[in-house]
Amino acid sequence: MAGFDGLVAWLNVPVTVFGLFALIDAFIRREDAFRAAGKQTKPFWLIILAIALVVSLIFPLLSFLPIIGLIAIIVYFVDVRPAIKQVGGGGGGRGLRGGSSSDGPYGPYNGGR
């Protein structure tokens, strides 16, 4: 039984890392992208993901609360994150895709020239 407990403890590490990544990802996204995608609000998801992360740190993986937290993290990655990225809610500044501030949806705006 001690070997199984050790295995469960090691499985808790990737869940915690996954939750931390989800929390950081939600933090760098723009607030208006959450509303535009119709996926609650940014503070809502930050609170849910923070609670999921804390619960995964406190409780073992096979208890009830970390499984609920893992489901919330999976929902964020499978449903919310792709919708926010599709709306254009990328975080971290303009340099991620290499575009300039004058770029439109079909390329750079040249002033009608």
PDB file of C-alpha atoms in Angstrom:
ATOM      1  CA  MET A   1       0.000   0.000   0.000  1.00  0.00           C
ATOM      2  CA  ALA A   2       2.912   2.355   0.605  1.00  0.00           C
ATOM      3  CA  GLY A   3       3.944   2.034  -3.046  1.00  0.00           C
ATOM      4  CA  PHE A   4       0.466   3.060  -4.182  1.00  0.00           C
ATOM      5  CA  ASP A   5       0.536   6.111  -1.890  1.00  0.00           C
ATOM      6  CA  GLY A   6       3.871   7.117  -3.373  1.00  0.00           C
ATOM      7  CA  LEU A   7       2.490   6.733  -6.898  1.00  0.00           C
ATOM      8  CA  VAL A   8      -0.530   8.880  -6.065  1.00  0.00           C
ATOM      9  CA  ALA A   9       1.745  11.515  -4.527  1.00  0.00           C
ATOM     10  CA  TRP A  10       3.822  11.606  -7.727  1.00  0.00           C
ATOM     11  CA  LEU A  11       0.665  11.891  -9.833  1.00  0.00           C
ATOM     12  CA  ASN A  12      -0.290  14.952  -7.809  1.00  0.00           C
ATOM     13  CA  VAL A  13       2.802  16.802  -9.081  1.00  0.00           C
ATOM     14  CA  PRO A  14       1.705  17.027 -12.756  1.00  0.00           C
ATOM     15  CA  VAL A  15      -1.801  18.046 -11.690  1.00  0.00           C
ATOM     16  CA  THR A  16      -0.330  20.862  -9.608  1.00  0.00           C
ATOM     17  CA  VAL A  17       1.918  21.994 -12.468  1.00  0.00           C
ATOM     18  CA  PHE A  18      -1.043  21.823 -14.867  1.00  0.00           C
ATOM     19  CA  GLY A  19      -3.084  23.969 -12.462  1.00  0.00           C
ATOM     20  CA  LEU A  20      -0.277  26.492 -12.063  1.00  0.00           C
ATOM     21  CA  PHE A  21       0.084  26.785 -15.843  1.00  0.00           C
ATOM     22  CA  ALA A  22      -3.684  27.287 -16.211  1.00  0.00           C
ATOM     23  CA  LEU A  23      -3.668  30.011 -13.551  1.00  0.00           C
ATOM     24  CA  ILE A  24      -0.753  31.841 -15.173  1.00  0.00           C
ATOM     25  CA  ASP A  25      -2.361  31.508 -18.604  1.00  0.00           C
ATOM     26  CA  ALA A  26      -5.657  32.937 -17.341  1.00  0.00           C
ATOM     27  CA  PHE A  27      -3.773  35.767 -15.642  1.00  0.00           C
ATOM     28  CA  ILE A  28      -2.039  36.937 -18.830  1.00  0.00           C
ATOM     29  CA  ARG A  29      -5.212  36.907 -20.944  1.00  0.00           C
ATOM     30  CA  ARG A  30      -7.165  40.119 -21.501  1.00  0.00           C
ATOM     31  CA  GLU A  31     -10.346  40.714 -19.487  1.00  0.00           C
ATOM     32  CA  ASP A  32     -12.433  41.694 -22.513  1.00  0.00           C
ATOM     33  CA  ALA A  33     -11.543  38.457 -24.311  1.00  0.00           C
ATOM     34  CA  PHE A  34     -13.322  36.445 -21.615  1.00  0.00           C
ATOM     35  CA  ARG A  35     -16.479  38.499 -22.040  1.00  0.00           C
ATOM     36  CA  ALA A  36     -16.257  38.494 -25.851  1.00  0.00           C
ATOM     37  CA  ALA A  37     -15.963  34.700 -25.863  1.00  0.00           C
ATOM     38  CA  GLY A  38     -18.909  34.382 -23.462  1.00  0.00           C
ATOM     39  CA  LYS A  39     -16.869  32.389 -20.937  1.00  0.00           C
ATOM     40  CA  GLN A  40     -17.672  34.069 -17.592  1.00  0.00           C
ATOM     41  CA  THR A  41     -15.176  36.720 -16.454  1.00  0.00           C
ATOM     42  CA  LYS A  42     -11.452  36.775 -15.872  1.00  0.00           C
ATOM     43  CA  PRO A  43     -11.791  37.141 -12.057  1.00  0.00           C
ATOM     44  CA  PHE A  44     -14.175  34.162 -12.001  1.00  0.00           C
ATOM     45  CA  TRP A  45     -11.656  31.920 -13.742  1.00  0.00           C
ATOM     46  CA  LEU A  46      -8.737  33.233 -11.686  1.00  0.00           C
ATOM     47  CA  ILE A  47     -10.602  32.387  -8.476  1.00  0.00           C
ATOM     48  CA  ILE A  48     -11.666  28.936  -9.708  1.00  0.00           C
ATOM     49  CA  LEU A  49      -8.170  28.056 -10.915  1.00  0.00           C
ATOM     50  CA  ALA A  50      -6.506  29.411  -7.762  1.00  0.00           C
ATOM     51  CA  ILE A  51      -8.825  27.325  -5.580  1.00  0.00           C
ATOM     52  CA  ALA A  52      -8.111  24.271  -7.750  1.00  0.00           C
ATOM     53  CA  LEU A  53      -4.370  24.859  -7.373  1.00  0.00           C
ATOM     54  CA  VAL A  54      -4.531  25.285  -3.583  1.00  0.00           C
ATOM     55  CA  VAL A  55      -6.726  22.204  -3.210  1.00  0.00           C
ATOM     56  CA  SER A  56      -4.296  20.142  -5.299  1.00  0.00           C
ATOM     57  CA  LEU A  57      -1.476  21.254  -3.000  1.00  0.00           C
ATOM     58  CA  ILE A  58      -3.331  20.428   0.223  1.00  0.00           C
ATOM     59  CA  PHE A  59      -5.264  17.235  -0.507  1.00  0.00           C
ATOM     60  CA  PRO A  60      -4.171  13.953  -2.105  1.00  0.00           C
ATOM     61  CA  LEU A  61      -5.232  13.380  -5.691  1.00  0.00           C
ATOM     62  CA  LEU A  62      -7.737  10.607  -5.018  1.00  0.00           C
ATOM     63  CA  SER A  63      -9.891  12.651  -2.666  1.00  0.00           C
ATOM     64  CA  PHE A  64     -13.021  14.434  -3.840  1.00  0.00           C
ATOM     65  CA  LEU A  65     -11.908  18.094  -4.013  1.00  0.00           C
ATOM     66  CA  PRO A  66      -8.770  17.719  -6.169  1.00  0.00           C
ATOM     67  CA  ILE A  67     -10.763  15.775  -8.745  1.00  0.00           C
ATOM     68  CA  ILE A  68     -13.266  18.652  -8.961  1.00  0.00           C
ATOM     69  CA  GLY A  69     -10.336  21.073  -9.287  1.00  0.00           C
ATOM     70  CA  LEU A  70      -8.805  18.931 -12.031  1.00  0.00           C
ATOM     71  CA  ILE A  71     -12.121  18.989 -13.894  1.00  0.00           C
ATOM     72  CA  ALA A  72     -12.170  22.805 -13.648  1.00  0.00           C
ATOM     73  CA  ILE A  73      -8.612  22.985 -14.990  1.00  0.00           C
ATOM     74  CA  ILE A  74      -9.485  20.659 -17.867  1.00  0.00           C
ATOM     75  CA  VAL A  75     -12.585  22.734 -18.696  1.00  0.00           C
ATOM     76  CA  TYR A  76     -10.403  25.842 -18.814  1.00  0.00           C
ATOM     77  CA  PHE A  77      -7.924  24.228 -21.220  1.00  0.00           C
ATOM     78  CA  VAL A  78     -10.467  22.474 -23.427  1.00  0.00           C
ATOM     79  CA  ASP A  79     -13.237  25.076 -23.632  1.00  0.00           C
ATOM     80  CA  VAL A  80     -12.281  28.506 -22.300  1.00  0.00           C
ATOM     81  CA  ARG A  81      -8.682  28.893 -23.494  1.00  0.00           C
ATOM     82  CA  PRO A  82      -9.370  28.033 -27.175  1.00  0.00           C
ATOM     83  CA  ALA A  83     -12.374  30.392 -27.235  1.00  0.00           C
ATOM     84  CA  ILE A  84     -10.311  33.223 -25.764  1.00  0.00           C
ATOM     85  CA  LYS A  85      -7.471  32.612 -28.209  1.00  0.00           C
ATOM     86  CA  GLN A  86      -9.939  32.609 -31.107  1.00  0.00           C
ATOM     87  CA  VAL A  87     -11.315  35.985 -30.020  1.00  0.00           C
ATOM     88  CA  GLY A  88      -7.767  37.286 -30.010  1.00  0.00           C
ATOM     89  CA  GLY A  89      -7.220  37.499 -26.310  1.00  0.00           C
ATOM     90  CA  GLY A  90      -3.568  36.616 -26.370  1.00  0.00           C
ATOM     91  CA  GLY A  91      -1.600  38.086 -23.520  1.00  0.00           C
ATOM     92  CA  GLY A  92       1.891  39.317 -23.122  1.00  0.00           C
ATOM     93  CA  GLY A  93       2.010  42.193 -25.559  1.00  0.00           C
ATOM     94  CA  ARG A  94       2.106  42.717 -29.271  1.00  0.00           C
ATOM     95  CA  GLY A  95       5.412  41.045 -29.958  1.00  0.00           C
ATOM     96  CA  LEU A  96       4.055  37.520 -29.801  1.00  0.00           C
ATOM     97  CA  ARG A  97       2.954  37.316 -33.423  1.00  0.00           C
ATOM     98  CA  GLY A  98       5.292  39.911 -34.853  1.00  0.00           C
ATOM     99  CA  GLY A  99       2.578  42.319 -36.005  1.00  0.00           C
ATOM    100  CA  SER A 100       2.542  46.067 -35.641  1.00  0.00           C
ATOM    101  CA  SER A 101      -0.109  48.349 -34.188  1.00  0.00           C
ATOM    102  CA  SER A 102      -1.320  49.237 -37.681  1.00  0.00           C
ATOM    103  CA  ASP A 103      -2.053  45.649 -38.699  1.00  0.00           C
ATOM    104  CA  GLY A 104      -5.653  44.899 -39.484  1.00  0.00           C
ATOM    105  CA  PRO A 105      -7.379  41.542 -39.860  1.00  0.00           C
ATOM    106  CA  TYR A 106      -6.151  41.213 -43.469  1.00  0.00           C
ATOM    107  CA  GLY A 107      -2.648  42.582 -43.098  1.00  0.00           C
ATOM    108  CA  PRO A 108      -0.995  45.928 -42.559  1.00  0.00           C
ATOM    109  CA  TYR A 109      -3.013  49.081 -43.110  1.00  0.00           C
ATOM    110  CA  ASN A 110      -1.231  51.344 -45.615  1.00  0.00           C
ATOM    111  CA  GLY A 111      -3.507  54.391 -45.445  1.00  0.00           C
ATOM    112  CA  GLY A 112      -5.355  53.713 -48.696  1.00  0.00           C
ATOM    113  CA  ARG A 113      -2.226  53.889 -50.838  1.00  0.00           C
TER     114      ARG A 113
END
